[in-house]
Short mmCIF file of N, CA, C and O in Angstrom, two decimals:
data_model
loop_
_atom_site.label_atom_id
_atom_site.label_comp_id
_atom_site.label_asym_id
_atom_site.label_seq_id
_atom_site.Cartn_x
_atom_site.Cartn_y
_atom_site.Cartn_z
N MET A 1 0.84 -1.19 0.00
CA MET A 1 0.00 0.00 0.00
C MET A 1 0.88 1.25 0.00
O MET A 1 1.85 1.33 0.75
N GLU A 2 0.53 2.20 -0.84
CA GLU A 2 1.33 3.42 -0.95
C GLU A 2 1.16 4.30 0.29
O GLU A 2 0.09 4.39 0.86
N LYS A 3 2.26 4.97 0.65
CA LYS A 3 2.22 5.95 1.73
C LYS A 3 2.24 7.33 1.09
O LYS A 3 2.85 7.54 0.05
N PHE A 4 1.55 8.26 1.76
CA PHE A 4 1.41 9.60 1.22
C PHE A 4 1.94 10.65 2.19
O PHE A 4 2.03 10.43 3.39
N LYS A 5 2.26 11.81 1.62
CA LYS A 5 2.60 13.00 2.39
C LYS A 5 1.80 14.16 1.81
O LYS A 5 1.44 14.17 0.63
N LEU A 6 1.52 15.14 2.67
CA LEU A 6 0.82 16.34 2.24
C LEU A 6 1.81 17.49 2.25
O LEU A 6 2.38 17.81 3.30
N ILE A 7 2.03 18.05 1.08
CA ILE A 7 2.93 19.20 0.96
C ILE A 7 2.09 20.46 1.08
O ILE A 7 1.06 20.60 0.43
N TYR A 8 2.56 21.36 1.93
CA TYR A 8 1.97 22.69 2.05
C TYR A 8 2.99 23.68 1.49
O TYR A 8 4.15 23.66 1.89
N ALA A 9 2.57 24.52 0.59
CA ALA A 9 3.41 25.61 0.09
C ALA A 9 2.64 26.90 0.32
O ALA A 9 1.45 26.98 0.01
N ILE A 10 3.31 27.88 0.89
CA ILE A 10 2.68 29.18 1.15
C ILE A 10 3.48 30.22 0.40
O ILE A 10 4.69 30.38 0.63
N VAL A 11 2.81 30.91 -0.52
CA VAL A 11 3.48 31.89 -1.39
C VAL A 11 2.68 33.18 -1.43
O VAL A 11 1.50 33.21 -1.09
N ASN A 12 3.33 34.24 -1.92
CA ASN A 12 2.61 35.48 -2.15
C ASN A 12 1.52 35.25 -3.17
O ASN A 12 1.64 34.39 -4.06
N SER A 13 0.45 36.01 -3.06
CA SER A 13 -0.69 35.89 -3.96
C SER A 13 -0.24 36.04 -5.42
O SER A 13 0.55 36.92 -5.74
N GLY A 14 -0.75 35.15 -6.27
CA GLY A 14 -0.44 35.22 -7.68
C GLY A 14 0.63 34.24 -8.14
O GLY A 14 0.91 34.14 -9.33
N TYR A 15 1.23 33.50 -7.21
CA TYR A 15 2.33 32.60 -7.56
C TYR A 15 1.99 31.12 -7.42
O TYR A 15 2.86 30.27 -7.56
N SER A 16 0.75 30.80 -7.16
CA SER A 16 0.40 29.40 -6.94
C SER A 16 0.57 28.55 -8.21
O SER A 16 0.90 27.37 -8.12
N GLU A 17 0.35 29.12 -9.36
CA GLU A 17 0.46 28.32 -10.60
C GLU A 17 1.89 27.87 -10.87
O GLU A 17 2.11 26.77 -11.37
N ILE A 18 2.89 28.70 -10.54
CA ILE A 18 4.27 28.24 -10.75
C ILE A 18 4.61 27.10 -9.80
O ILE A 18 5.37 26.20 -10.14
N VAL A 19 4.02 27.14 -8.60
CA VAL A 19 4.21 26.04 -7.65
C VAL A 19 3.59 24.77 -8.21
O VAL A 19 4.21 23.70 -8.22
N MET A 20 2.36 24.86 -8.70
CA MET A 20 1.69 23.69 -9.24
C MET A 20 2.39 23.16 -10.49
O MET A 20 2.51 21.95 -10.67
N ASP A 21 2.88 24.04 -11.35
CA ASP A 21 3.60 23.59 -12.54
C ASP A 21 4.85 22.81 -12.14
O ASP A 21 5.14 21.75 -12.71
N ALA A 22 5.60 23.31 -11.16
CA ALA A 22 6.81 22.62 -10.70
C ALA A 22 6.46 21.28 -10.09
O ALA A 22 7.14 20.27 -10.32
N ALA A 23 5.39 21.23 -9.30
CA ALA A 23 4.97 19.98 -8.66
C ALA A 23 4.52 18.96 -9.71
O ALA A 23 4.88 17.78 -9.63
N ARG A 24 3.77 19.41 -10.70
CA ARG A 24 3.32 18.50 -11.76
C ARG A 24 4.50 17.94 -12.56
O ARG A 24 4.49 16.78 -12.97
N ASP A 25 5.50 18.78 -12.79
CA ASP A 25 6.69 18.32 -13.53
C ASP A 25 7.39 17.17 -12.81
O ASP A 25 8.08 16.37 -13.44
N GLU A 26 7.20 17.06 -11.49
CA GLU A 26 7.83 15.99 -10.71
C GLU A 26 6.87 14.85 -10.38
O GLU A 26 7.18 13.99 -9.57
N GLY A 27 5.66 14.90 -10.95
CA GLY A 27 4.75 13.77 -10.80
C GLY A 27 3.51 14.00 -9.97
O GLY A 27 2.67 13.11 -9.85
N ALA A 28 3.35 15.18 -9.37
CA ALA A 28 2.12 15.46 -8.62
C ALA A 28 0.96 15.55 -9.59
O ALA A 28 1.11 16.00 -10.73
N LYS A 29 -0.19 15.11 -9.15
CA LYS A 29 -1.37 15.08 -10.03
C LYS A 29 -2.20 16.36 -9.95
O LYS A 29 -2.87 16.73 -10.89
N GLY A 30 -2.21 17.02 -8.81
CA GLY A 30 -3.00 18.23 -8.65
C GLY A 30 -2.87 18.74 -7.23
O GLY A 30 -2.12 18.18 -6.43
N GLY A 31 -3.59 19.79 -6.94
CA GLY A 31 -3.52 20.38 -5.61
C GLY A 31 -4.73 21.24 -5.34
O GLY A 31 -5.60 21.39 -6.19
N THR A 32 -4.76 21.80 -4.16
CA THR A 32 -5.83 22.70 -3.75
C THR A 32 -5.21 24.02 -3.34
O THR A 32 -4.26 24.05 -2.56
N ILE A 33 -5.76 25.11 -3.87
CA ILE A 33 -5.25 26.45 -3.58
C ILE A 33 -6.26 27.17 -2.69
O ILE A 33 -7.44 27.23 -3.02
N ILE A 34 -5.76 27.68 -1.60
CA ILE A 34 -6.60 28.42 -0.65
C ILE A 34 -6.03 29.83 -0.51
O ILE A 34 -4.82 30.00 -0.31
N HIS A 35 -6.90 30.82 -0.61
CA HIS A 35 -6.46 32.20 -0.40
C HIS A 35 -6.33 32.42 1.11
O HIS A 35 -7.20 32.03 1.89
N ALA A 36 -5.21 33.03 1.50
CA ALA A 36 -4.92 33.19 2.93
C ALA A 36 -4.35 34.58 3.19
O ALA A 36 -4.04 35.33 2.27
N ARG A 37 -4.21 34.87 4.45
CA ARG A 37 -3.64 36.15 4.89
C ARG A 37 -2.49 35.84 5.82
O ARG A 37 -2.63 35.14 6.81
N GLY A 38 -1.31 36.36 5.49
CA GLY A 38 -0.13 36.14 6.31
C GLY A 38 0.05 37.25 7.33
O GLY A 38 -0.47 38.36 7.17
N THR A 39 0.76 36.93 8.38
CA THR A 39 1.12 37.94 9.37
C THR A 39 2.61 37.84 9.61
O THR A 39 3.23 36.82 9.40
N GLY A 40 3.18 38.89 10.03
CA GLY A 40 4.61 38.90 10.31
C GLY A 40 4.96 40.13 11.12
O GLY A 40 4.14 41.02 11.33
N THR A 41 6.18 40.16 11.58
CA THR A 41 6.65 41.28 12.38
C THR A 41 7.83 41.94 11.69
O THR A 41 8.46 41.37 10.81
N LYS A 42 8.13 43.14 12.10
CA LYS A 42 9.30 43.86 11.58
C LYS A 42 10.58 43.08 11.88
O LYS A 42 11.50 43.05 11.07
N GLU A 43 10.61 42.41 13.04
CA GLU A 43 11.80 41.62 13.39
C GLU A 43 12.02 40.49 12.40
O GLU A 43 13.15 40.20 12.01
N MET A 44 10.93 39.83 11.97
CA MET A 44 11.05 38.77 10.96
C MET A 44 11.57 39.32 9.65
O MET A 44 12.42 38.71 9.00
N GLU A 45 11.06 40.49 9.27
CA GLU A 45 11.51 41.10 8.02
C GLU A 45 13.00 41.40 8.08
O GLU A 45 13.73 41.14 7.13
N GLN A 46 13.47 41.93 9.21
CA GLN A 46 14.88 42.26 9.35
C GLN A 46 15.75 41.00 9.42
O GLN A 46 16.80 40.94 8.80
N LYS A 47 15.32 40.01 10.16
CA LYS A 47 16.11 38.79 10.34
C LYS A 47 16.25 38.00 9.05
O LYS A 47 17.33 37.53 8.71
N TYR A 48 15.14 37.84 8.31
CA TYR A 48 15.16 37.00 7.12
C TYR A 48 15.29 37.80 5.82
O TYR A 48 15.43 37.22 4.75
N GLY A 49 15.23 39.11 5.90
CA GLY A 49 15.41 39.94 4.72
C GLY A 49 14.29 39.87 3.71
O GLY A 49 14.50 40.10 2.53
N VAL A 50 13.09 39.54 4.17
CA VAL A 50 11.94 39.49 3.26
C VAL A 50 10.86 40.42 3.79
O VAL A 50 10.75 40.65 4.99
N ILE A 51 10.09 40.95 2.88
CA ILE A 51 8.97 41.80 3.27
C ILE A 51 7.75 40.91 3.38
O ILE A 51 7.43 40.15 2.46
N ILE A 52 7.06 40.98 4.51
CA ILE A 52 5.88 40.16 4.72
C ILE A 52 4.71 40.78 3.98
O ILE A 52 4.29 41.90 4.27
N THR A 53 4.21 40.07 2.97
CA THR A 53 3.06 40.51 2.19
C THR A 53 1.83 39.80 2.74
O THR A 53 1.83 38.57 2.84
N PRO A 54 0.79 40.54 3.11
CA PRO A 54 -0.35 39.88 3.76
C PRO A 54 -1.14 38.92 2.88
O PRO A 54 -1.63 37.92 3.35
N ASN A 55 -1.27 39.21 1.58
CA ASN A 55 -2.07 38.33 0.71
C ASN A 55 -1.24 37.13 0.28
O ASN A 55 -0.22 37.27 -0.39
N LYS A 56 -1.70 35.96 0.67
CA LYS A 56 -0.97 34.71 0.41
C LYS A 56 -1.86 33.71 -0.28
O LYS A 56 -3.09 33.84 -0.31
N GLU A 57 -1.24 32.69 -0.83
CA GLU A 57 -1.94 31.53 -1.34
C GLU A 57 -1.29 30.31 -0.71
O GLU A 57 -0.06 30.22 -0.64
N MET A 58 -2.11 29.41 -0.21
CA MET A 58 -1.62 28.18 0.38
C MET A 58 -2.00 27.05 -0.57
O MET A 58 -3.17 26.90 -0.92
N ILE A 59 -1.00 26.29 -0.99
CA ILE A 59 -1.23 25.20 -1.91
C ILE A 59 -1.01 23.89 -1.16
O ILE A 59 0.03 23.70 -0.53
N MET A 60 -2.01 23.00 -1.21
CA MET A 60 -1.91 21.70 -0.57
C MET A 60 -1.82 20.66 -1.69
O MET A 60 -2.69 20.63 -2.57
N ILE A 61 -0.78 19.82 -1.62
CA ILE A 61 -0.55 18.83 -2.66
C ILE A 61 -0.31 17.48 -2.01
O ILE A 61 0.64 17.31 -1.25
N LEU A 62 -1.18 16.52 -2.29
CA LEU A 62 -1.02 15.17 -1.76
C LEU A 62 -0.16 14.38 -2.74
O LEU A 62 -0.49 14.29 -3.92
N VAL A 63 0.96 13.84 -2.24
CA VAL A 63 1.88 13.08 -3.09
C VAL A 63 2.28 11.78 -2.40
O VAL A 63 2.16 11.65 -1.18
N THR A 64 2.79 10.85 -3.17
CA THR A 64 3.34 9.64 -2.56
C THR A 64 4.68 9.99 -1.92
O THR A 64 5.35 10.94 -2.33
N GLU A 65 5.05 9.21 -0.90
CA GLU A 65 6.35 9.42 -0.25
C GLU A 65 7.48 9.37 -1.27
O GLU A 65 8.47 10.07 -1.14
N GLU A 66 7.30 8.53 -2.28
CA GLU A 66 8.33 8.30 -3.28
C GLU A 66 8.76 9.57 -4.00
O GLU A 66 9.93 9.75 -4.32
N ILE A 67 7.83 10.49 -4.27
CA ILE A 67 8.17 11.70 -5.03
C ILE A 67 8.22 12.95 -4.17
O ILE A 67 8.52 14.03 -4.69
N CYS A 68 7.95 12.85 -2.90
CA CYS A 68 7.83 14.03 -2.03
C CYS A 68 9.08 14.92 -2.07
O CYS A 68 8.97 16.13 -2.25
N ASP A 69 10.25 14.34 -1.90
CA ASP A 69 11.48 15.15 -1.87
C ASP A 69 11.71 15.87 -3.19
O ASP A 69 12.13 17.03 -3.21
N LYS A 70 11.42 15.20 -4.31
CA LYS A 70 11.59 15.83 -5.63
C LYS A 70 10.63 17.01 -5.80
O LYS A 70 11.01 18.05 -6.34
N VAL A 71 9.40 16.83 -5.34
CA VAL A 71 8.40 17.89 -5.48
C VAL A 71 8.79 19.09 -4.60
O VAL A 71 8.76 20.23 -5.06
N LEU A 72 9.19 18.83 -3.35
CA LEU A 72 9.61 19.92 -2.47
C LEU A 72 10.80 20.68 -3.06
O LEU A 72 10.84 21.92 -3.04
N SER A 73 11.76 19.96 -3.59
CA SER A 73 12.94 20.59 -4.19
C SER A 73 12.55 21.46 -5.38
O SER A 73 13.04 22.58 -5.54
N ALA A 74 11.65 20.96 -6.22
CA ALA A 74 11.21 21.73 -7.39
C ALA A 74 10.48 23.00 -6.96
O ALA A 74 10.68 24.06 -7.55
N ILE A 75 9.65 22.89 -5.93
CA ILE A 75 8.94 24.07 -5.43
C ILE A 75 9.93 25.10 -4.90
O ILE A 75 9.82 26.29 -5.18
N TYR A 76 10.91 24.63 -4.14
CA TYR A 76 11.92 25.54 -3.58
C TYR A 76 12.66 26.29 -4.69
O TYR A 76 12.91 27.49 -4.58
N LYS A 77 13.00 25.59 -5.77
CA LYS A 77 13.75 26.21 -6.87
C LYS A 77 12.98 27.35 -7.53
O LYS A 77 13.56 28.37 -7.88
N VAL A 78 11.66 27.19 -7.69
CA VAL A 78 10.90 28.22 -8.40
C VAL A 78 10.22 29.22 -7.49
O VAL A 78 9.88 30.32 -7.92
N ALA A 79 10.02 28.86 -6.22
CA ALA A 79 9.21 29.74 -5.36
C ALA A 79 9.75 29.87 -3.94
O ALA A 79 9.00 30.15 -3.02
N GLY A 80 11.05 29.70 -3.75
CA GLY A 80 11.63 29.80 -2.41
C GLY A 80 11.66 31.22 -1.88
O GLY A 80 11.26 32.17 -2.57
N LEU A 81 12.14 31.39 -0.66
CA LEU A 81 12.18 32.71 -0.02
C LEU A 81 12.95 33.74 -0.84
O LEU A 81 12.63 34.92 -0.79
N GLY A 82 13.93 33.31 -1.60
CA GLY A 82 14.72 34.25 -2.40
C GLY A 82 14.03 34.71 -3.67
O GLY A 82 14.54 35.58 -4.37
N SER A 83 12.90 34.15 -3.99
CA SER A 83 12.17 34.53 -5.21
C SER A 83 11.12 35.59 -4.90
O SER A 83 10.86 35.91 -3.74
N LYS A 84 10.46 36.10 -5.94
CA LYS A 84 9.40 37.09 -5.75
C LYS A 84 8.21 36.51 -5.00
O LYS A 84 7.48 37.22 -4.34
N SER A 85 8.02 35.19 -5.10
CA SER A 85 6.89 34.57 -4.41
C SER A 85 7.13 34.44 -2.91
O SER A 85 6.19 34.27 -2.14
N GLN A 86 8.40 34.52 -2.49
CA GLN A 86 8.80 34.43 -1.07
C GLN A 86 8.12 33.25 -0.38
O GLN A 86 7.57 33.35 0.70
N GLY A 87 8.19 32.09 -1.03
CA GLY A 87 7.48 30.93 -0.54
C GLY A 87 8.25 30.06 0.44
O GLY A 87 9.47 30.05 0.46
N ILE A 88 7.47 29.36 1.23
CA ILE A 88 8.00 28.29 2.07
C ILE A 88 7.18 27.05 1.76
O ILE A 88 6.03 27.14 1.32
N ALA A 89 7.78 25.89 1.98
CA ALA A 89 7.06 24.64 1.74
C ALA A 89 7.53 23.61 2.76
O ALA A 89 8.68 23.63 3.18
N PHE A 90 6.63 22.74 3.14
CA PHE A 90 6.96 21.66 4.06
C PHE A 90 5.99 20.51 3.82
O PHE A 90 4.96 20.68 3.18
N ALA A 91 6.35 19.34 4.32
CA ALA A 91 5.51 18.15 4.12
C ALA A 91 5.21 17.51 5.46
O ALA A 91 6.04 17.52 6.37
N LEU A 92 4.01 16.96 5.56
CA LEU A 92 3.59 16.24 6.75
C LEU A 92 3.13 14.84 6.35
O LEU A 92 2.55 14.66 5.28
N PRO A 93 3.39 13.85 7.20
CA PRO A 93 2.93 12.50 6.87
C PRO A 93 1.41 12.42 6.94
O PRO A 93 0.77 13.13 7.70
N VAL A 94 0.86 11.55 6.11
CA VAL A 94 -0.59 11.33 6.07
C VAL A 94 -0.85 9.89 6.50
O VAL A 94 -0.28 8.96 5.92
N ASP A 95 -1.67 9.71 7.51
CA ASP A 95 -1.94 8.36 8.02
C ASP A 95 -2.94 7.60 7.17
O ASP A 95 -2.75 6.42 6.89
N ASP A 96 -4.01 8.23 6.77
CA ASP A 96 -5.06 7.54 6.02
C ASP A 96 -5.52 8.41 4.86
O ASP A 96 -5.61 9.63 4.99
N VAL A 97 -5.85 7.76 3.75
CA VAL A 97 -6.35 8.47 2.57
C VAL A 97 -7.53 7.69 2.00
O VAL A 97 -7.46 6.47 1.87
N VAL A 98 -8.61 8.39 1.69
CA VAL A 98 -9.72 7.78 0.97
C VAL A 98 -9.99 8.63 -0.27
O VAL A 98 -9.67 9.81 -0.29
N GLY A 99 -10.57 8.00 -1.27
CA GLY A 99 -10.93 8.75 -2.48
C GLY A 99 -9.83 8.80 -3.53
O GLY A 99 -10.02 9.39 -4.58
N ILE A 100 -8.70 8.18 -3.24
CA ILE A 100 -7.60 8.13 -4.22
C ILE A 100 -7.69 6.78 -4.93
O ILE A 100 -7.80 5.75 -4.27
N HIS A 101 -7.65 6.81 -6.24
CA HIS A 101 -7.68 5.56 -6.99
C HIS A 101 -6.37 4.81 -6.79
O HIS A 101 -5.31 5.43 -6.76
N PRO A 102 -6.41 3.50 -6.67
CA PRO A 102 -5.17 2.74 -6.50
C PRO A 102 -4.28 2.89 -7.74
O PRO A 102 -4.78 3.13 -8.84
N SER A 103 -3.00 2.76 -7.53
CA SER A 103 -2.08 2.83 -8.66
C SER A 103 -2.33 1.65 -9.57
O SER A 103 -2.96 0.66 -9.19
N LYS A 104 -1.83 1.72 -10.78
CA LYS A 104 -2.03 0.63 -11.74
C LYS A 104 -1.47 -0.67 -11.21
O LYS A 104 -2.02 -1.73 -11.45
N LYS A 105 -0.35 -0.61 -10.45
CA LYS A 105 0.23 -1.81 -9.87
C LYS A 105 -0.76 -2.50 -8.95
O LYS A 105 -0.94 -3.70 -8.99
N GLU A 106 -1.41 -1.72 -8.07
CA GLU A 106 -2.32 -2.27 -7.09
C GLU A 106 -3.60 -2.80 -7.74
O GLU A 106 -4.19 -3.75 -7.28
N ALA A 107 -4.04 -2.15 -8.81
CA ALA A 107 -5.29 -2.52 -9.47
C ALA A 107 -5.18 -3.88 -10.16
O ALA A 107 -6.16 -4.58 -10.32
N LYS A 108 -3.97 -4.24 -10.57
CA LYS A 108 -3.78 -5.51 -11.29
C LYS A 108 -3.74 -6.64 -10.36
O LYS A 108 -3.84 -7.27 -9.65
#
């Protein structure tokens, strides 16, 4: 049985499509984009050298463990803190999944 992880990417508003394009290039099938509002302090801006923009997009992408590292790396390359999207991304393990079709291997 396949194991899954949920990748969360948080980027400035307007940059979710580049995140999804990078994820799809590494094998992700799709994701969910949620409009969000970020908060930050002047100290964070000074410490990390980024301006906190309140309008954000949060992208949730369910992937197999097998491709998770590749997808995270691809997202970082196109939308990391050093880019205009000022994105961060992380993955969390997923214990149970329903509604996902079994892979072709499992179906046979």
